Amino acid sequence: MIESLLNAFIAAAKIIGLNYSFLLSAYERGPWLEGIGITIGLALLSIVSSLLVGIVVASLLTSGKPWLANPTRAFVELTRNTPTLVQLYCAFFVLNMLINQAVGGAQNNPLSAFAWVVIVLSLHYGAIHAEALRAGIEAVPKVTRESALSLGFSRSESLRYVELPLAMRFALPSLVNNLVNLVKSTALGSAIAVGEVTYASLMIWTQRDNVLELMIFIFLVYGILTLLVARAGSWLETHLRMPGYGH
Amino acid sequence: MPHTETHHERPTLVQLRDVHLSFGSNKVLKGVDLNVRQGDAVSIIGPSGSGKSTILRCINGLLAPERGEIVVGNTPVHALKTEADRIALRKRIGFVFQQYNLFPHLSVLENIVIAPTRILGTDRQTAEREARELLARVRLSDKADAYPGQLSGGQQQRVAIARALAMHPELVLFDEVTSALDPETVGEVLAVIRELVQDGLTCILVTHEMRFAEEVSHEIVFTEGGEIVEHGTPQTIFHAPRNPRTHGFINALRN
């Protein structure tokens, strides 16, 4: 059934001059489909952990304590002002090598290339989320914080129960924008041979010279993934809307 | 006029001695003394910028005076060093703001239960039952599931009062709680405060509602330029003030 559908698709594509015959070769189709799975895995893990990093960094930035806020500010600036690709190279070729040496060989190093992509994307986008969240926290009126403190909330409880939930709402459009970018940035994994969909496609077209065909697929994969993130974002915006505020 | 004739015998709950505070070069409080007995309602009146709201923020430790003593119950507020100590103090003191300051992302019921459940560790059921009782008391039983943005100013302010009461405070500070309200909703908020005073809750009110202050207060304090110019019974302050500045202020309001 699937086989015949596949054949029909390949035959139809051939009419307009596109060669998708790689889909019939399990040896090529397997890694390519796996690549889609790896891209989704990278995106999901990085989305969750970048948001966690963002919350922590934003909390530190707005802590009002210079010994916490200043080093955090330095981290944010460093992260925002260097290319993600350079950060990934630096992490994988420098830090990872150092770790390899320290633990006595790559075979003892628990961090895979996949893990490094998640780590670098989480820190990079975490710093960018933090700026959006900081703007959100600073948009919370001072008197709202005062009223939380007056009820007996500690500074961190006020942040957790009052300021961050409000900041999250103010920052949501920016956060969703960041997450769409994050999904696309997972393609950077191809630079250190993580077999996500871009890398998997690259491996196929170097053999078959079917760049256009695979490009169309790649666009579709990222297009669908970013659409899903944007949809989830607008669902959240509707769901979290505060009755009586905004429109 | 205030009810109890024995209120002079009640112990002092709040005491301020020579409290000074500046914001930069602006001296806001210049030696404030204040005594509030348990169960009393004390109204602080005076022109804008005379330091009225600042006094309230010093009492619950939101602001720290540069000099002077503040004692609430047995707690020396001026000497509190850690956040934990200030939190312990604020749990005992309710604060109602001019701008209500409800949490806009939470329903009315959640606004009231969040502090008891998160801070006092009250179980959800008890907190919710008490919240509904408080809502009935401020006559908003039907609004439990509404959000602050859906309520009128007067309704929001009554929720804010219920939220403060949910912590079972021994003292409630009211900071110009009717100043932001439409005239027609002022009455419903004042009615709630009147009942609290009658129930014997200790209240300090910063207010511009002179008639209300005269009616409910045991004592009126007149501040100007960061000082307590005069204090006394409502009868004295409103009808026979000794200080010419008090006299001027009261007269200006009458005309």
PDB file of N, CA and C in Angstrom, chain B residues 181-252:
ATOM      1  N   LEU B 181     -11.746  55.968  42.636  1.00  0.00           N
ATOM      2  CA  LEU B 181     -13.068  55.407  42.321  1.00  0.00           C
ATOM      3  C   LEU B 181     -14.043  56.452  41.793  1.00  0.00           C
ATOM      4  N   ASP B 182     -15.002  55.968  40.992  1.00  0.00           N
ATOM      5  CA  ASP B 182     -16.115  56.826  40.589  1.00  0.00           C
ATOM      6  C   ASP B 182     -16.907  57.169  41.846  1.00  0.00           C
ATOM      7  N   PRO B 183     -17.454  58.386  41.878  1.00  0.00           N
ATOM      8  CA  PRO B 183     -18.196  58.796  43.075  1.00  0.00           C
ATOM      9  C   PRO B 183     -19.270  57.785  43.487  1.00  0.00           C
ATOM     10  N   GLU B 184     -19.933  57.182  42.498  1.00  0.00           N
ATOM     11  CA  GLU B 184     -21.047  56.295  42.875  1.00  0.00           C
ATOM     12  C   GLU B 184     -20.587  54.972  43.487  1.00  0.00           C
ATOM     13  N   THR B 185     -19.293  54.634  43.317  1.00  0.00           N
ATOM     14  CA  THR B 185     -18.849  53.372  43.904  1.00  0.00           C
ATOM     15  C   THR B 185     -18.076  53.584  45.208  1.00  0.00           C
ATOM     16  N   VAL B 186     -17.830  54.840  45.556  1.00  0.00           N
ATOM     17  CA  VAL B 186     -17.110  55.132  46.797  1.00  0.00           C
ATOM     18  C   VAL B 186     -17.876  54.575  47.996  1.00  0.00           C
ATOM     19  N   GLY B 187     -19.189  54.798  47.971  1.00  0.00           N
ATOM     20  CA  GLY B 187     -20.023  54.414  49.107  1.00  0.00           C
ATOM     21  C   GLY B 187     -19.938  52.932  49.437  1.00  0.00           C
ATOM     22  N   GLU B 188     -19.930  52.074  48.402  1.00  0.00           N
ATOM     23  CA  GLU B 188     -19.925  50.628  48.659  1.00  0.00           C
ATOM     24  C   GLU B 188     -18.613  50.187  49.324  1.00  0.00           C
ATOM     25  N   VAL B 189     -17.513  50.872  48.999  1.00  0.00           N
ATOM     26  CA  VAL B 189     -16.226  50.531  49.619  1.00  0.00           C
ATOM     27  C   VAL B 189     -16.198  51.032  51.065  1.00  0.00           C
ATOM     28  N   LEU B 190     -16.672  52.262  51.251  1.00  0.00           N
ATOM     29  CA  LEU B 190     -16.681  52.817  52.612  1.00  0.00           C
ATOM     30  C   LEU B 190     -17.577  51.987  53.534  1.00  0.00           C
ATOM     31  N   ALA B 191     -18.673  51.480  52.977  1.00  0.00           N
ATOM     32  CA  ALA B 191     -19.582  50.669  53.793  1.00  0.00           C
ATOM     33  C   ALA B 191     -18.858  49.435  54.330  1.00  0.00           C
ATOM     34  N   VAL B 192     -18.021  48.835  53.480  1.00  0.00           N
ATOM     35  CA  VAL B 192     -17.273  47.650  53.901  1.00  0.00           C
ATOM     36  C   VAL B 192     -16.276  48.013  55.005  1.00  0.00           C
ATOM     37  N   ILE B 193     -15.581  49.116  54.826  1.00  0.00           N
ATOM     38  CA  ILE B 193     -14.588  49.525  55.831  1.00  0.00           C
ATOM     39  C   ILE B 193     -15.279  49.857  57.156  1.00  0.00           C
ATOM     40  N   ARG B 194     -16.431  50.521  57.056  1.00  0.00           N
ATOM     41  CA  ARG B 194     -17.188  50.876  58.264  1.00  0.00           C
ATOM     42  C   ARG B 194     -17.493  49.622  59.085  1.00  0.00           C
ATOM     43  N   GLU B 195     -17.900  48.562  58.392  1.00  0.00           N
ATOM     44  CA  GLU B 195     -18.220  47.311  59.098  1.00  0.00           C
ATOM     45  C   GLU B 195     -16.981  46.722  59.765  1.00  0.00           C
ATOM     46  N   LEU B 196     -15.849  46.809  59.082  1.00  0.00           N
ATOM     47  CA  LEU B 196     -14.620  46.253  59.653  1.00  0.00           C
ATOM     48  C   LEU B 196     -14.250  46.988  60.933  1.00  0.00           C
ATOM     49  N   VAL B 197     -14.387  48.303  60.889  1.00  0.00           N
ATOM     50  CA  VAL B 197     -14.074  49.104  62.078  1.00  0.00           C
ATOM     51  C   VAL B 197     -15.031  48.720  63.202  1.00  0.00           C
ATOM     52  N   GLN B 198     -16.295  48.564  62.868  1.00  0.00           N
ATOM     53  CA  GLN B 198     -17.280  48.203  63.895  1.00  0.00           C
ATOM     54  C   GLN B 198     -17.001  46.824  64.486  1.00  0.00           C
ATOM     55  N   ASP B 199     -16.416  45.945  63.652  1.00  0.00           N
ATOM     56  CA  ASP B 199     -16.062  44.615  64.151  1.00  0.00           C
ATOM     57  C   ASP B 199     -14.802  44.643  65.005  1.00  0.00           C
ATOM     58  N   GLY B 200     -14.191  45.804  65.124  1.00  0.00           N
ATOM     59  CA  GLY B 200     -13.039  45.919  66.018  1.00  0.00           C
ATOM     60  C   GLY B 200     -11.692  45.683  65.376  1.00  0.00           C
ATOM     61  N   LEU B 201     -11.647  45.681  64.040  1.00  0.00           N
ATOM     62  CA  LEU B 201     -10.363  45.525  63.358  1.00  0.00           C
ATOM     63  C   LEU B 201      -9.575  46.837  63.480  1.00  0.00           C
ATOM     64  N   THR B 202      -8.282  46.719  63.794  1.00  0.00           N
ATOM     65  CA  THR B 202      -7.450  47.912  63.878  1.00  0.00           C
ATOM     66  C   THR B 202      -7.145  48.400  62.466  1.00  0.00           C
ATOM     67  N   CYS B 203      -7.454  49.677  62.206  1.00  0.00           N
ATOM     68  CA  CYS B 203      -7.295  50.203  60.851  1.00  0.00           C
ATOM     69  C   CYS B 203      -6.568  51.540  60.894  1.00  0.00           C
ATOM     70  N   ILE B 204      -5.663  51.723  59.961  1.00  0.00           N
ATOM     71  CA  ILE B 204      -5.095  53.048  59.747  1.00  0.00           C
ATOM     72  C   ILE B 204      -5.465  53.444  58.328  1.00  0.00           C
ATOM     73  N   LEU B 205      -6.150  54.567  58.204  1.00  0.00           N
ATOM     74  CA  LEU B 205      -6.630  54.974  56.892  1.00  0.00           C
ATOM     75  C   LEU B 205      -6.000  56.296  56.481  1.00  0.00           C
ATOM     76  N   VAL B 206      -5.412  56.301  55.298  1.00  0.00           N
ATOM     77  CA  VAL B 206      -5.058  57.579  54.675  1.00  0.00           C
ATOM     78  C   VAL B 206      -6.219  57.908  53.775  1.00  0.00           C
ATOM     79  N   THR B 207      -6.835  59.062  53.978  1.00  0.00           N
ATOM     80  CA  THR B 207      -8.061  59.299  53.232  1.00  0.00           C
ATOM     81  C   THR B 207      -8.300  60.781  52.958  1.00  0.00           C
ATOM     82  N   HIS B 208      -9.046  61.008  51.896  1.00  0.00           N
ATOM     83  CA  HIS B 208      -9.525  62.356  51.600  1.00  0.00           C
ATOM     84  C   HIS B 208     -11.028  62.453  51.844  1.00  0.00           C
ATOM     85  N   GLU B 209     -11.609  61.347  52.314  1.00  0.00           N
ATOM     86  CA  GLU B 209     -13.047  61.343  52.584  1.00  0.00           C
ATOM     87  C   GLU B 209     -13.267  61.862  53.997  1.00  0.00           C
ATOM     88  N   MET B 210     -13.362  63.174  54.135  1.00  0.00           N
ATOM     89  CA  MET B 210     -13.385  63.767  55.470  1.00  0.00           C
ATOM     90  C   MET B 210     -14.616  63.371  56.281  1.00  0.00           C
ATOM     91  N   ARG B 211     -15.744  63.336  55.605  1.00  0.00           N
ATOM     92  CA  ARG B 211     -16.958  63.015  56.340  1.00  0.00           C
ATOM     93  C   ARG B 211     -16.877  61.583  56.883  1.00  0.00           C
ATOM     94  N   PHE B 212     -16.360  60.706  56.033  1.00  0.00           N
ATOM     95  CA  PHE B 212     -16.212  59.307  56.446  1.00  0.00           C
ATOM     96  C   PHE B 212     -15.206  59.195  57.594  1.00  0.00           C
ATOM     97  N   ALA B 213     -14.083  59.900  57.453  1.00  0.00           N
ATOM     98  CA  ALA B 213     -13.055  59.864  58.502  1.00  0.00           C
ATOM     99  C   ALA B 213     -13.649  60.320  59.822  1.00  0.00           C
ATOM    100  N   GLU B 214     -14.415  61.362  59.755  1.00  0.00           N
ATOM    101  CA  GLU B 214     -15.024  61.904  60.981  1.00  0.00           C
ATOM    102  C   GLU B 214     -15.973  60.896  61.605  1.00  0.00           C
ATOM    103  N   GLU B 215     -16.676  60.200  60.731  1.00  0.00           N
ATOM    104  CA  GLU B 215     -17.699  59.272  61.224  1.00  0.00           C
ATOM    105  C   GLU B 215     -17.091  58.014  61.855  1.00  0.00           C
ATOM    106  N   VAL B 216     -16.089  57.411  61.196  1.00  0.00           N
ATOM    107  CA  VAL B 216     -15.638  56.095  61.673  1.00  0.00           C
ATOM    108  C   VAL B 216     -14.420  56.143  62.603  1.00  0.00           C
ATOM    109  N   SER B 217     -13.639  57.228  62.575  1.00  0.00           N
ATOM    110  CA  SER B 217     -12.354  57.193  63.266  1.00  0.00           C
ATOM    111  C   SER B 217     -12.474  57.420  64.766  1.00  0.00           C
ATOM    112  N   HIS B 218     -11.593  56.766  65.504  1.00  0.00           N
ATOM    113  CA  HIS B 218     -11.422  57.084  66.913  1.00  0.00           C
ATOM    114  C   HIS B 218     -10.495  58.271  67.064  1.00  0.00           C
ATOM    115  N   GLU B 219      -9.588  58.390  66.086  1.00  0.00           N
ATOM    116  CA  GLU B 219      -8.637  59.473  66.161  1.00  0.00           C
ATOM    117  C   GLU B 219      -8.296  59.955  64.757  1.00  0.00           C
ATOM    118  N   ILE B 220      -8.067  61.259  64.646  1.00  0.00           N
ATOM    119  CA  ILE B 220      -7.667  61.848  63.367  1.00  0.00           C
ATOM    120  C   ILE B 220      -6.262  62.416  63.540  1.00  0.00           C
ATOM    121  N   VAL B 221      -5.433  62.158  62.535  1.00  0.00           N
ATOM    122  CA  VAL B 221      -4.077  62.702  62.561  1.00  0.00           C
ATOM    123  C   VAL B 221      -3.938  63.617  61.356  1.00  0.00           C
ATOM    124  N   PHE B 222      -3.539  64.847  61.591  1.00  0.00           N
ATOM    125  CA  PHE B 222      -3.353  65.773  60.472  1.00  0.00           C
ATOM    126  C   PHE B 222      -1.863  65.944  60.204  1.00  0.00           C
ATOM    127  N   THR B 223      -1.446  65.601  58.956  1.00  0.00           N
ATOM    128  CA  THR B 223      -0.028  65.734  58.600  1.00  0.00           C
ATOM    129  C   THR B 223       0.125  66.838  57.569  1.00  0.00           C
ATOM    130  N   GLU B 224       1.261  67.495  57.645  1.00  0.00           N
ATOM    131  CA  GLU B 224       1.609  68.475  56.614  1.00  0.00           C
ATOM    132  C   GLU B 224       3.122  68.566  56.571  1.00  0.00           C
ATOM    133  N   GLY B 225       3.679  68.553  55.374  1.00  0.00           N
ATOM    134  CA  GLY B 225       5.119  68.712  55.213  1.00  0.00           C
ATOM    135  C   GLY B 225       5.927  67.685  55.993  1.00  0.00           C
ATOM    136  N   GLY B 226       5.416  66.444  56.075  1.00  0.00           N
ATOM    137  CA  GLY B 226       6.189  65.390  56.718  1.00  0.00           C
ATOM    138  C   GLY B 226       6.148  65.400  58.234  1.00  0.00           C
ATOM    139  N   GLU B 227       5.256  66.199  58.780  1.00  0.00           N
ATOM    140  CA  GLU B 227       5.141  66.240  60.248  1.00  0.00           C
ATOM    141  C   GLU B 227       3.694  66.009  60.659  1.00  0.00           C
ATOM    142  N   ILE B 228       3.534  65.487  61.865  1.00  0.00           N
ATOM    143  CA  ILE B 228       2.186  65.415  62.438  1.00  0.00           C
ATOM    144  C   ILE B 228       1.931  66.775  63.069  1.00  0.00           C
ATOM    145  N   VAL B 229       1.007  67.493  62.474  1.00  0.00           N
ATOM    146  CA  VAL B 229       0.728  68.840  62.974  1.00  0.00           C
ATOM    147  C   VAL B 229      -0.169  68.769  64.194  1.00  0.00           C
ATOM    148  N   GLU B 230      -1.149  67.887  64.119  1.00  0.00           N
ATOM    149  CA  GLU B 230      -2.110  67.815  65.223  1.00  0.00           C
ATOM    150  C   GLU B 230      -2.818  66.476  65.179  1.00  0.00           C
ATOM    151  N   HIS B 231      -3.134  65.955  66.330  1.00  0.00           N
ATOM    152  CA  HIS B 231      -3.986  64.770  66.341  1.00  0.00           C
ATOM    153  C   HIS B 231      -4.966  64.879  67.479  1.00  0.00           C
ATOM    154  N   GLY B 232      -6.071  64.210  67.327  1.00  0.00           N
ATOM    155  CA  GLY B 232      -7.101  64.289  68.361  1.00  0.00           C
ATOM    156  C   GLY B 232      -8.356  63.586  67.909  1.00  0.00           C
ATOM    157  N   THR B 233      -9.409  63.738  68.677  1.00  0.00           N
ATOM    158  CA  THR B 233     -10.673  63.096  68.314  1.00  0.00           C
ATOM    159  C   THR B 233     -11.218  63.789  67.068  1.00  0.00           C
ATOM    160  N   PRO B 234     -12.069  63.108  66.325  1.00  0.00           N
ATOM    161  CA  PRO B 234     -12.665  63.737  65.143  1.00  0.00           C
ATOM    162  C   PRO B 234     -13.344  65.060  65.497  1.00  0.00           C
ATOM    163  N   GLN B 235     -13.985  65.059  66.648  1.00  0.00           N
ATOM    164  CA  GLN B 235     -14.682  66.262  67.105  1.00  0.00           C
ATOM    165  C   GLN B 235     -13.707  67.447  67.186  1.00  0.00           C
ATOM    166  N   THR B 236     -12.562  67.220  67.809  1.00  0.00           N
ATOM    167  CA  THR B 236     -11.571  68.293  67.973  1.00  0.00           C
ATOM    168  C   THR B 236     -11.027  68.744  66.624  1.00  0.00           C
ATOM    169  N   ILE B 237     -10.559  67.769  65.845  1.00  0.00           N
ATOM    170  CA  ILE B 237      -9.843  68.135  64.619  1.00  0.00           C
ATOM    171  C   ILE B 237     -10.773  68.834  63.630  1.00  0.00           C
ATOM    172  N   PHE B 238     -11.987  68.308  63.498  1.00  0.00           N
ATOM    173  CA  PHE B 238     -12.867  68.871  62.470  1.00  0.00           C
ATOM    174  C   PHE B 238     -13.632  70.096  62.940  1.00  0.00           C
ATOM    175  N   HIS B 239     -13.837  70.199  64.268  1.00  0.00           N
ATOM    176  CA  HIS B 239     -14.695  71.299  64.709  1.00  0.00           C
ATOM    177  C   HIS B 239     -13.993  72.289  65.616  1.00  0.00           C
ATOM    178  N   ALA B 240     -12.903  71.878  66.260  1.00  0.00           N
ATOM    179  CA  ALA B 240     -12.203  72.828  67.125  1.00  0.00           C
ATOM    180  C   ALA B 240     -10.703  72.596  67.066  1.00  0.00           C
ATOM    181  N   PRO B 241     -10.115  72.662  65.867  1.00  0.00           N
ATOM    182  CA  PRO B 241      -8.676  72.408  65.780  1.00  0.00           C
ATOM    183  C   PRO B 241      -7.894  73.508  66.505  1.00  0.00           C
ATOM    184  N   ARG B 242      -6.804  73.079  67.178  1.00  0.00           N
ATOM    185  CA  ARG B 242      -6.010  74.050  67.930  1.00  0.00           C
ATOM    186  C   ARG B 242      -4.971  74.703  67.031  1.00  0.00           C
ATOM    187  N   ASN B 243      -4.459  73.915  66.084  1.00  0.00           N
ATOM    188  CA  ASN B 243      -3.367  74.433  65.258  1.00  0.00           C
ATOM    189  C   ASN B 243      -3.917  75.209  64.063  1.00  0.00           C
ATOM    190  N   PRO B 244      -3.394  76.386  63.792  1.00  0.00           N
ATOM    191  CA  PRO B 244      -3.913  77.170  62.660  1.00  0.00           C
ATOM    192  C   PRO B 244      -3.761  76.464  61.312  1.00  0.00           C
ATOM    193  N   ARG B 245      -2.728  75.619  61.159  1.00  0.00           N
ATOM    194  CA  ARG B 245      -2.559  74.901  59.879  1.00  0.00           C
ATOM    195  C   ARG B 245      -3.687  73.893  59.694  1.00  0.00           C
ATOM    196  N   THR B 246      -4.030  73.208  60.759  1.00  0.00           N
ATOM    197  CA  THR B 246      -5.160  72.275  60.698  1.00  0.00           C
ATOM    198  C   THR B 246      -6.430  73.048  60.342  1.00  0.00           C
ATOM    199  N   HIS B 247      -6.601  74.132  61.031  1.00  0.00           N
ATOM    200  CA  HIS B 247      -7.765  74.978  60.818  1.00  0.00           C
ATOM    201  C   HIS B 247      -7.871  75.382  59.354  1.00  0.00           C
ATOM    202  N   GLY B 248      -6.726  75.824  58.792  1.00  0.00           N
ATOM    203  CA  GLY B 248      -6.679  76.254  57.396  1.00  0.00           C
ATOM    204  C   GLY B 248      -7.072  75.133  56.450  1.00  0.00           C
ATOM    205  N   PHE B 249      -6.530  73.929  56.705  1.00  0.00           N
ATOM    206  CA  PHE B 249      -6.802  72.773  55.843  1.00  0.00           C
ATOM    207  C   PHE B 249      -8.284  72.399  55.879  1.00  0.00           C
ATOM    208  N   ILE B 250      -8.819  72.308  57.089  1.00  0.00           N
ATOM    209  CA  ILE B 250     -10.226  71.919  57.251  1.00  0.00           C
ATOM    210  C   ILE B 250     -11.141  72.965  56.608  1.00  0.00           C
ATOM    211  N   ASN B 251     -10.815  74.206  56.846  1.00  0.00           N
ATOM    212  CA  ASN B 251     -11.637  75.283  56.283  1.00  0.00           C
ATOM    213  C   ASN B 251     -11.623  75.306  54.774  1.00  0.00           C
ATOM    214  N   ALA B 252     -10.418  75.088  54.205  1.00  0.00           N
ATOM    215  CA  ALA B 252     -10.290  75.088  52.754  1.00  0.00           C
ATOM    216  C   ALA B 252     -11.169  73.996  52.150  1.00  0.00           C
TER     217      ALA B 252
END
